[in-house]
mmCIF file of C-alpha atoms and ligand atoms in Angstrom:
data_model
loop_
_atom_site.group_PDB
_atom_site.id
_atom_site.type_symbol
_atom_site.label_atom_id
_atom_site.label_comp_id
_atom_site.label_asym_id
_atom_site.label_seq_id
_atom_site.Cartn_x
_atom_site.Cartn_y
_atom_site.Cartn_z
ATOM 1 C CA UNK A 211 -4.721 8.541 -26.908
ATOM 2 C CA UNK A 212 -1.313 9.398 -26.603
ATOM 3 C CA UNK A 213 -1.084 11.142 -23.053
ATOM 4 C CA UNK A 214 -3.947 11.669 -20.480
ATOM 5 C CA UNK A 215 -4.405 13.969 -18.195
ATOM 6 C CA UNK A 216 -5.634 12.883 -14.080
ATOM 7 C CA UNK A 217 -6.069 14.237 -10.818
ATOM 8 C CA UNK A 218 -2.771 14.265 -8.934
ATOM 9 C CA UNK A 219 -2.922 10.171 -7.281
ATOM 10 C CA UNK A 220 -2.783 9.476 -4.108
ATOM 11 C CA UNK A 221 -0.297 6.742 -2.804
ATOM 12 C CA UNK A 222 -2.311 5.031 -0.164
ATOM 13 C CA UNK A 223 0.360 2.543 1.179
ATOM 14 C CA UNK A 224 3.759 3.501 0.448
ATOM 15 C CA UNK A 225 7.322 3.403 3.421
ATOM 16 C CA UNK A 226 9.728 6.674 3.230
ATOM 17 C CA UNK A 227 11.869 5.087 6.010
ATOM 18 C CA UNK A 228 13.903 7.232 7.434
ATOM 19 C CA UNK A 229 16.841 8.866 8.614
ATOM 20 C CA UNK A 230 19.097 10.115 6.140
ATOM 21 C CA UNK A 231 16.530 7.598 3.197
ATOM 22 C CA UNK A 232 13.756 9.252 4.315
ATOM 23 C CA UNK A 233 14.484 12.316 1.686
ATOM 24 C CA UNK A 234 15.407 10.207 -1.519
ATOM 25 C CA UNK A 235 12.234 8.174 -0.817
ATOM 26 C CA UNK A 236 10.045 11.259 -0.068
ATOM 27 C CA UNK A 237 11.121 13.260 -3.047
ATOM 28 C CA UNK A 238 10.695 10.345 -5.149
ATOM 29 C CA UNK A 239 7.206 9.588 -4.885
ATOM 30 C CA UNK A 240 5.988 13.363 -4.177
ATOM 31 C CA UNK A 241 6.262 13.204 -7.702
ATOM 32 C CA UNK A 242 3.781 11.633 -8.605
ATOM 33 C CA UNK A 243 1.578 11.574 -5.923
ATOM 34 C CA UNK A 244 0.196 14.137 -3.839
ATOM 35 C CA UNK A 245 -0.605 11.724 -0.876
ATOM 36 C CA UNK A 246 0.436 9.179 0.561
ATOM 37 C CA UNK A 247 -0.108 6.990 3.661
ATOM 38 C CA UNK A 248 2.932 6.690 5.158
ATOM 39 C CA UNK A 249 3.300 3.291 6.666
ATOM 40 C CA UNK A 250 4.799 2.676 10.809
ATOM 41 C CA UNK A 251 6.918 -0.158 9.771
ATOM 42 C CA UNK A 252 10.582 2.281 11.080
ATOM 43 C CA UNK A 253 12.927 0.976 13.911
ATOM 44 C CA UNK A 254 11.783 1.977 16.185
ATOM 45 C CA UNK A 255 8.070 1.699 15.051
ATOM 46 C CA UNK A 256 5.623 4.883 14.538
ATOM 47 C CA UNK A 257 3.402 3.594 18.107
ATOM 48 C CA UNK A 258 2.563 7.341 19.864
ATOM 49 C CA UNK A 259 1.477 11.025 19.383
ATOM 50 C CA UNK A 260 4.790 11.488 19.680
ATOM 51 C CA UNK A 261 6.268 9.626 17.024
ATOM 52 C CA UNK A 262 3.508 11.088 14.343
ATOM 53 C CA UNK A 263 4.239 14.162 15.006
ATOM 54 C CA UNK A 264 7.592 13.358 14.745
ATOM 55 C CA UNK A 265 7.945 11.978 11.434
ATOM 56 C CA UNK A 266 5.213 13.719 9.659
ATOM 57 C CA UNK A 267 7.411 16.878 9.971
ATOM 58 C CA UNK A 268 10.727 15.120 8.787
ATOM 59 C CA UNK A 269 8.528 14.198 5.807
ATOM 60 C CA UNK A 270 7.092 17.521 5.432
ATOM 61 C CA UNK A 271 10.883 19.493 5.532
ATOM 62 C CA UNK A 272 11.693 17.564 2.855
ATOM 63 C CA UNK A 273 8.662 17.838 0.457
ATOM 64 C CA UNK A 274 7.634 20.563 -1.024
ATOM 65 C CA UNK A 275 3.629 20.159 -1.587
ATOM 66 C CA UNK A 276 3.866 16.565 -0.399
ATOM 67 C CA UNK A 277 0.339 15.308 2.259
ATOM 68 C CA UNK A 278 1.701 12.185 4.717
ATOM 69 C CA UNK A 279 -1.542 10.807 5.673
ATOM 70 C CA UNK A 280 0.248 9.266 8.828
ATOM 71 C CA UNK A 281 -0.616 5.906 10.625
ATOM 72 C CA UNK A 282 0.610 3.953 13.413
ATOM 73 C CA UNK A 283 1.411 0.725 14.453
ATOM 74 C CA UNK A 284 -0.905 -1.460 16.398
ATOM 75 C CA UNK A 285 1.276 -3.221 19.410
ATOM 76 C CA UNK A 286 0.077 -5.841 21.467
ATOM 77 C CA UNK A 287 0.396 -3.338 24.129
ATOM 78 C CA UNK A 288 -0.920 -0.169 22.617
ATOM 79 C CA UNK A 289 -3.287 1.444 24.419
ATOM 80 C CA UNK A 290 -7.306 2.240 23.944
ATOM 81 C CA UNK A 291 -6.310 5.673 25.870
ATOM 82 C CA UNK A 292 -4.724 7.480 22.837
ATOM 83 C CA UNK A 293 -6.364 6.624 19.893
ATOM 84 C CA UNK A 294 -8.583 9.813 20.579
ATOM 85 C CA UNK A 295 -5.507 11.508 20.167
ATOM 86 C CA UNK A 296 -4.640 10.085 17.855
ATOM 87 C CA UNK A 297 -7.160 10.943 15.501
ATOM 88 C CA UNK A 298 -7.436 14.849 17.203
ATOM 89 C CA UNK A 299 -3.407 14.261 15.711
ATOM 90 C CA UNK A 300 -4.726 13.642 12.496
ATOM 91 C CA UNK A 301 -3.990 10.227 12.737
ATOM 92 C CA UNK A 302 -6.183 8.392 9.452
ATOM 93 C CA UNK A 303 -5.471 4.851 10.711
ATOM 94 C CA UNK A 304 -3.957 1.665 12.811
ATOM 95 C CA UNK A 305 -2.053 -0.872 11.202
ATOM 96 C CA UNK A 306 -1.875 -4.475 12.435
ATOM 97 C CA UNK A 307 1.274 -6.554 11.577
ATOM 98 C CA UNK A 308 0.421 -10.144 12.138
ATOM 99 C CA UNK A 309 3.723 -10.835 14.667
ATOM 100 C CA UNK A 310 6.396 -12.405 12.062
ATOM 101 C CA UNK A 311 4.735 -11.859 8.793
ATOM 102 C CA UNK A 312 7.342 -8.753 6.820
ATOM 103 C CA UNK A 313 10.014 -7.005 7.697
ATOM 104 C CA UNK A 314 10.234 -5.161 10.091
ATOM 105 C CA UNK A 315 6.726 -6.511 12.095
ATOM 106 C CA UNK A 316 8.282 -8.835 14.899
ATOM 107 C CA UNK A 317 6.817 -7.112 17.130
ATOM 108 C CA UNK A 318 3.380 -7.634 15.690
ATOM 109 C CA UNK A 319 0.468 -9.306 17.184
ATOM 110 C CA UNK A 320 -0.200 -12.971 17.457
ATOM 111 C CA UNK A 321 -4.006 -13.185 17.419
ATOM 112 C CA UNK A 322 -6.210 -10.496 16.658
ATOM 113 C CA UNK A 323 -8.285 -10.995 20.000
ATOM 114 C CA UNK A 324 -5.525 -8.626 21.747
ATOM 115 C CA UNK A 325 -6.629 -5.308 19.926
ATOM 116 C CA UNK A 326 -9.918 -5.678 20.403
ATOM 117 C CA UNK A 327 -10.029 -2.314 23.215
ATOM 118 C CA UNK A 328 -7.894 -0.810 20.117
ATOM 119 C CA UNK A 329 -10.773 -1.842 17.310
ATOM 120 C CA UNK A 330 -13.582 -0.952 19.244
ATOM 121 C CA UNK A 331 -12.097 2.451 19.898
ATOM 122 C CA UNK A 332 -10.796 3.293 16.129
ATOM 123 C CA UNK A 333 -14.428 2.716 15.072
ATOM 124 C CA UNK A 334 -15.943 4.860 17.774
ATOM 125 C CA UNK A 335 -13.670 7.331 15.881
ATOM 126 C CA UNK A 336 -13.510 6.905 13.232
ATOM 127 C CA UNK A 337 -9.685 5.049 12.316
ATOM 128 C CA UNK A 338 -9.448 3.378 10.052
ATOM 129 C CA UNK A 339 -7.749 -0.473 10.508
ATOM 130 C CA UNK A 340 -5.668 -0.833 7.665
ATOM 131 C CA UNK A 341 -4.005 -5.118 7.822
ATOM 132 C CA UNK A 342 -1.870 -6.903 6.220
ATOM 133 C CA UNK A 343 -3.232 -9.147 5.932
ATOM 134 C CA UNK A 344 -1.320 -13.288 6.834
ATOM 135 C CA UNK A 345 -1.098 -16.229 8.019
ATOM 136 C CA UNK A 346 2.677 -15.953 8.657
ATOM 137 C CA UNK A 347 2.764 -19.955 9.682
ATOM 138 C CA UNK A 348 1.299 -20.910 7.020
ATOM 139 C CA UNK A 349 2.448 -21.997 3.120
ATOM 140 C CA UNK A 350 4.059 -18.756 1.483
ATOM 141 C CA UNK A 351 0.799 -18.885 -1.114
ATOM 142 C CA UNK A 352 -1.742 -19.511 1.345
ATOM 143 C CA UNK A 353 -0.391 -16.894 4.112
ATOM 144 C CA UNK A 354 -3.755 -14.735 2.757
ATOM 145 C CA UNK A 355 -6.339 -16.995 1.627
ATOM 146 C CA UNK A 356 -5.553 -18.759 5.074
ATOM 147 C CA UNK A 357 -5.983 -14.721 7.121
ATOM 148 C CA UNK A 358 -9.666 -14.683 5.595
ATOM 149 C CA UNK A 359 -12.000 -16.407 8.261
ATOM 150 C CA UNK A 360 -9.762 -13.375 10.693
ATOM 151 C CA UNK A 361 -10.134 -10.653 8.572
ATOM 152 C CA UNK A 362 -13.955 -11.974 8.726
ATOM 153 C CA UNK A 363 -14.390 -12.304 12.066
ATOM 154 C CA UNK A 364 -13.512 -8.999 12.803
ATOM 155 C CA UNK A 365 -15.588 -7.057 10.202
ATOM 156 C CA UNK A 366 -18.373 -9.224 12.248
ATOM 157 C CA UNK A 367 -17.049 -7.943 15.911
ATOM 158 C CA UNK A 368 -17.180 -4.332 14.703
ATOM 159 C CA UNK A 369 -19.055 -4.070 11.407
ATOM 160 C CA UNK A 370 -18.827 -0.361 11.270
ATOM 161 C CA UNK A 371 -15.120 -0.126 11.536
ATOM 162 C CA UNK A 372 -13.594 0.966 8.100
ATOM 163 C CA UNK A 373 -11.168 -1.806 6.704
ATOM 164 C CA UNK A 374 -8.492 -1.897 4.373
ATOM 165 C CA UNK A 375 -7.315 -5.635 3.417
ATOM 166 C CA UNK A 376 -3.451 -4.428 2.033
ATOM 167 C CA UNK A 377 -2.130 -5.226 -1.073
ATOM 168 C CA UNK A 378 -4.158 -7.638 -1.860
ATOM 169 C CA UNK A 379 -2.518 -10.757 -3.703
ATOM 170 C CA UNK A 380 -4.979 -13.770 -4.504
ATOM 171 C CA UNK A 381 -8.140 -14.263 -5.839
ATOM 172 C CA UNK A 382 -9.893 -15.492 -2.253
ATOM 173 C CA UNK A 383 -9.688 -12.237 -0.931
ATOM 174 C CA UNK A 384 -10.753 -9.695 -4.060
ATOM 175 C CA UNK A 385 -14.110 -12.802 -3.647
ATOM 176 C CA UNK A 386 -14.246 -11.232 0.087
ATOM 177 C CA UNK A 387 -13.972 -8.309 0.228
ATOM 178 C CA UNK A 388 -16.676 -7.878 -3.568
ATOM 179 C CA UNK A 389 -19.037 -9.969 -0.801
ATOM 180 C CA UNK A 390 -18.429 -7.533 2.642
ATOM 181 C CA UNK A 391 -20.111 -4.546 3.778
ATOM 182 C CA UNK A 392 -18.785 -1.257 2.005
ATOM 183 C CA UNK A 393 -17.153 -0.851 5.244
ATOM 184 C CA UNK A 394 -14.404 -3.201 3.952
ATOM 185 C CA UNK A 395 -12.209 -2.526 0.875
ATOM 186 C CA UNK A 396 -9.059 -3.579 -0.681
ATOM 187 C CA UNK A 397 -5.702 -1.433 -1.686
ATOM 188 C CA UNK A 398 -4.157 -3.011 -5.023
ATOM 189 C CA UNK A 399 -0.469 -2.920 -5.595
ATOM 190 C CA UNK A 400 1.236 -2.116 -9.097
ATOM 191 C CA UNK A 401 3.474 -5.267 -8.430
ATOM 192 C CA UNK A 402 0.886 -7.093 -7.622
ATOM 193 C CA UNK A 403 -0.723 -6.534 -11.191
ATOM 194 C CA UNK A 404 2.441 -7.235 -13.780
ATOM 195 C CA UNK A 405 3.861 -9.971 -11.388
ATOM 196 C CA UNK A 406 3.240 -13.857 -10.521
ATOM 197 C CA UNK A 407 5.467 -16.442 -7.966
ATOM 198 C CA UNK A 408 8.143 -17.007 -11.396
ATOM 199 C CA UNK A 409 8.973 -13.308 -11.243
ATOM 200 C CA UNK A 410 9.864 -13.755 -8.034
ATOM 201 C CA UNK A 411 11.782 -16.842 -8.140
ATOM 202 C CA UNK A 412 14.018 -15.551 -11.188
ATOM 203 C CA UNK A 413 14.328 -12.488 -9.342
ATOM 204 C CA UNK A 414 14.726 -11.872 -5.500
ATOM 205 C CA UNK A 415 14.907 -8.728 -5.855
ATOM 206 C CA UNK A 416 11.083 -8.434 -6.493
ATOM 207 C CA UNK A 417 10.467 -10.192 -3.282
ATOM 208 C CA UNK A 418 7.587 -8.985 -1.147
ATOM 209 C CA UNK A 419 4.754 -9.797 0.979
ATOM 210 C CA UNK A 420 2.129 -10.970 0.317
ATOM 211 C CA UNK A 421 4.504 -12.971 -2.028
ATOM 212 C CA UNK A 422 3.007 -12.472 -5.569
ATOM 213 C CA UNK A 423 1.081 -15.521 -6.434
ATOM 214 C CA UNK A 424 -0.778 -17.470 -9.677
ATOM 215 C CA UNK A 425 -1.397 -16.259 -13.069
ATOM 216 C CA UNK A 426 -4.961 -16.518 -12.684
ATOM 217 C CA UNK A 427 -5.262 -14.650 -8.714
ATOM 218 C CA UNK A 428 -3.619 -11.548 -11.197
ATOM 219 C CA UNK A 429 -6.504 -11.794 -13.645
ATOM 220 C CA UNK A 430 -8.610 -11.584 -10.625
ATOM 221 C CA UNK A 431 -6.026 -8.749 -9.482
ATOM 222 C CA UNK A 432 -6.673 -6.884 -12.645
ATOM 223 C CA UNK A 433 -10.585 -7.543 -13.338
ATOM 224 C CA UNK A 434 -10.907 -5.468 -9.904
ATOM 225 C CA UNK A 435 -9.007 -2.410 -10.776
ATOM 226 C CA UNK A 436 -9.778 -2.936 -14.856
ATOM 227 C CA UNK A 437 -13.361 -2.950 -13.631
ATOM 228 C CA UNK A 438 -14.203 0.262 -11.802
ATOM 229 C CA UNK A 439 -15.000 -1.360 -8.444
ATOM 230 C CA UNK A 440 -15.246 1.636 -6.028
ATOM 231 C CA UNK A 441 -13.778 -1.012 -3.475
ATOM 232 C CA UNK A 442 -10.846 -1.542 -4.517
ATOM 233 C CA UNK A 443 -8.078 1.229 -4.861
ATOM 234 C CA UNK A 444 -4.089 1.653 -5.464
ATOM 235 C CA UNK A 445 -1.308 1.549 -1.961
ATOM 236 C CA UNK A 446 1.872 1.043 -3.706
ATOM 237 C CA UNK A 447 3.601 -0.760 -1.031
ATOM 238 C CA UNK A 448 7.014 0.693 -2.592
ATOM 239 C CA UNK A 449 8.903 -0.039 0.087
ATOM 240 C CA UNK A 450 12.650 0.312 -0.554
ATOM 241 C CA UNK A 451 16.634 -2.291 0.325
ATOM 242 C CA UNK A 452 19.051 -1.705 -0.221
ATOM 243 C CA UNK A 453 20.710 -4.192 -3.000
ATOM 244 C CA UNK A 454 22.910 -6.230 -0.373
ATOM 245 C CA UNK A 455 19.774 -7.483 1.632
ATOM 246 C CA UNK A 456 17.955 -7.948 -1.171
ATOM 247 C CA UNK A 457 20.749 -10.738 -1.669
ATOM 248 C CA UNK A 458 21.985 -13.963 -0.753
ATOM 249 C CA UNK A 459 19.926 -16.616 2.073
ATOM 250 C CA UNK A 460 16.885 -14.982 2.885
ATOM 251 C CA UNK A 461 15.934 -11.629 1.230
ATOM 252 C CA UNK A 462 14.455 -8.433 2.468
ATOM 253 C CA UNK A 463 11.063 -8.482 1.145
ATOM 254 C CA UNK A 464 9.902 -5.409 -0.482
ATOM 255 C CA UNK A 465 10.163 -3.324 -3.840
ATOM 256 C CA UNK A 466 10.805 -0.697 -4.708
ATOM 257 C CA UNK A 467 8.448 0.028 -7.103
ATOM 258 C CA UNK A 468 7.719 3.738 -6.494
ATOM 259 C CA UNK A 469 9.736 5.691 -9.913
ATOM 260 C CA UNK A 470 7.569 3.750 -12.687
ATOM 261 C CA UNK A 471 3.232 3.567 -10.993
ATOM 262 C CA UNK A 472 2.608 6.168 -13.233
ATOM 263 C CA UNK A 473 3.881 5.216 -16.354
ATOM 264 C CA UNK A 474 4.089 2.026 -15.591
ATOM 265 C CA UNK A 475 0.217 1.055 -14.675
ATOM 266 C CA UNK A 476 -1.002 4.259 -17.265
ATOM 267 C CA UNK A 477 0.734 1.015 -19.983
ATOM 268 C CA UNK A 478 -1.298 -1.575 -18.625
ATOM 269 C CA UNK A 479 -3.998 0.688 -18.566
ATOM 270 C CA UNK A 480 -4.004 1.276 -21.670
ATOM 271 C CA UNK A 481 -2.481 -1.589 -23.483
ATOM 272 C CA UNK A 482 -5.748 -3.702 -21.467
ATOM 273 C CA UNK A 483 -8.492 -1.069 -23.449
ATOM 274 C CA UNK A 484 -9.050 0.683 -19.535
ATOM 275 C CA UNK A 485 -7.233 3.916 -19.608
ATOM 276 C CA UNK A 486 -10.008 5.979 -18.466
ATOM 277 C CA UNK A 487 -10.741 3.199 -15.701
ATOM 278 C CA UNK A 488 -6.412 4.285 -13.713
ATOM 279 C CA UNK A 489 -8.026 8.110 -12.460
ATOM 280 C CA UNK A 490 -10.146 6.595 -9.988
ATOM 281 C CA UNK A 491 -8.004 3.422 -9.204
ATOM 282 C CA UNK A 492 -5.553 6.094 -8.979
ATOM 283 C CA UNK A 493 -7.512 8.960 -7.706
ATOM 284 C CA UNK A 494 -10.594 8.819 -6.631
ATOM 285 C CA UNK A 495 -11.964 6.005 -4.856
ATOM 286 C CA UNK A 496 -9.245 5.721 -2.682
ATOM 287 C CA UNK A 497 -9.347 9.442 -1.080
ATOM 288 C CA UNK A 498 -13.896 8.470 -1.111
ATOM 289 C CA UNK A 499 -13.071 5.456 1.158
ATOM 290 C CA UNK A 500 -10.950 7.404 3.344
ATOM 291 C CA UNK A 501 -13.161 10.423 3.056
ATOM 292 C CA UNK A 502 -11.386 12.510 2.063
ATOM 293 C CA UNK A 503 -11.764 15.582 -0.577
ATOM 294 C CA UNK A 504 -10.566 15.059 -4.084
ATOM 295 C CA UNK A 505 -6.948 16.722 -5.187
ATOM 296 C CA UNK A 506 -6.457 19.955 -6.928
ATOM 297 C CA UNK A 507 -3.565 19.097 -8.805
ATOM 298 C CA UNK A 508 -3.044 17.444 -11.895
ATOM 299 C CA UNK A 509 -0.377 14.956 -13.500
ATOM 300 C CA UNK A 510 -0.202 13.909 -17.667
ATOM 301 C CA UNK A 511 1.546 11.109 -18.195
ATOM 302 C CA UNK A 512 2.289 10.462 -21.817
ATOM 303 C CA UNK A 513 3.138 7.085 -24.724
ATOM 304 C CA UNK A 514 6.683 8.149 -24.760
ATOM 305 C CA UNK A 515 9.457 5.523 -23.292
ATOM 306 C CA UNK A 516 11.255 5.414 -20.600
ATOM 307 C CA UNK A 517 14.382 3.340 -19.861
ATOM 308 C CA UNK A 518 14.439 2.155 -15.688
ATOM 309 C CA UNK A 519 17.318 2.701 -14.056
ATOM 310 C CA UNK A 520 19.602 -0.378 -13.082
ATOM 311 C CA UNK A 521 19.952 1.216 -9.951
ATOM 312 C CA UNK A 522 18.705 4.736 -7.166
ATOM 313 C CA UNK A 523 20.094 5.398 -4.220
ATOM 314 C CA UNK A 524 21.414 1.498 -3.427
ATOM 315 C CA UNK A 525 18.063 0.275 -4.025
ATOM 316 C CA UNK A 526 17.179 -1.926 -7.234
ATOM 317 C CA UNK A 527 13.745 -0.006 -8.412
ATOM 318 C CA UNK A 528 11.386 -2.878 -9.718
ATOM 319 C CA UNK A 529 11.403 -3.230 -13.547
ATOM 320 C CA UNK A 530 14.918 -2.394 -13.267
ATOM 321 C CA UNK A 531 17.147 -1.716 -16.602
ATOM 322 C CA UNK A 532 13.296 -2.270 -18.219
ATOM 323 C CA UNK A 533 11.182 -0.272 -20.916
ATOM 324 C CA UNK A 534 8.119 1.020 -20.256
ATOM 325 C CA UNK A 535 6.451 2.652 -23.480
ATOM 326 C CA UNK A 536 5.092 5.553 -20.908
ATOM 327 C CA UNK A 537 6.693 8.698 -18.785
ATOM 328 C CA UNK A 538 5.665 11.500 -16.810
ATOM 329 C CA UNK A 539 4.845 14.510 -18.717
ATOM 330 C CA UNK A 540 7.608 17.091 -17.482
HETATM 331 C C1 NCD B 754 7.328 -3.732 2.798
HETATM 332 C C2 NCD B 754 8.785 -3.723 3.983
HETATM 333 O O1 NCD B 754 9.928 -3.251 3.499
HETATM 334 O O2 NCD B 754 8.612 -2.565 4.855
HETATM 335 N N1 NCD B 754 7.432 -5.044 3.089
HETATM 336 C C3 NCD B 754 7.021 -5.818 1.820
HETATM 337 O O3 NCD B 754 7.981 -6.832 1.175
HETATM 338 N N2 NCD B 754 5.747 -5.692 1.472
HETATM 339 C C4 NCD B 754 6.352 -3.932 4.984
HETATM 340 C C5 NCD B 754 5.066 -4.833 4.417
HETATM 341 O O4 NCD B 754 4.215 -3.837 4.584
HETATM 342 O O5 NCD B 754 4.652 -5.882 4.111
HETATM 343 ZN ZN1 ZN B 755 3.808 -2.149 2.986
#
């Protein structure tokens, strides 16, 4: 098979940034995705109904048929009273960042229990809880594994709350999600399907949180994506940072994968003999979990090489300079 046409995908975890950068990143994502769950870790963060509506308008202004699915950032002092209004304004999820876990999360949550009143309202209003699941004080490679007891506690306390463990990066998360109720799902990024800790050491421009881990972890993540398991769906966590921020001591966390997603996924699924599983992974399972209709547009990816640019808009994209054997058909 030399080409495949699928329902236009959704990116269930995307950082579009803000200000003048937003237009570039949004337009790039729109080429491959019909909808995107827009992460709220801007500066200042997206927390109120006004923030959400303003940010949505900014995205709509610079795109054509793209549908931003909005989230709000849960802060230690978030008022449970605003959840119903957020829901009325079509906010699809609340994002829980443990304080200090990743880029722009210093204002996050130190003890999850403080969110109980907010989570209770979210459960009542069928709003999804999106989690950056890491314990920032743990050793880098154990941060996600060490978070799983917290995830389990939240799930047990609010069994009807739908939860997405974002960008799963270790085998233990895959096992946990598989064993949990259907209300718990996992999003999987491109870079966690491809890279390991060794790649990050060799090229710190791909440093991101959670850090890509061992080949065994990557194998477990691949198995979840390749086996047609509806608890796992695509969320890129594409997170652009300008080149200056990615060099030297303590480079910023986040990797800009958006420009290469579908070509690289098609190559990976093709090489593993599971191209027929791609559409469900990128266009169906996530929509079902979020209770969204499937997109009506389609997109075609063909087996024709593309070279990834070294730099795009001052950012070094994921897989910069390499050849991918599939590309978008235009
Ligand atoms: C993201 C960013 O740069 O906003 N960084 C990252 O390493 N993934 C934040 C996040 O989702 O963790
Ligand atoms: Zn992210």
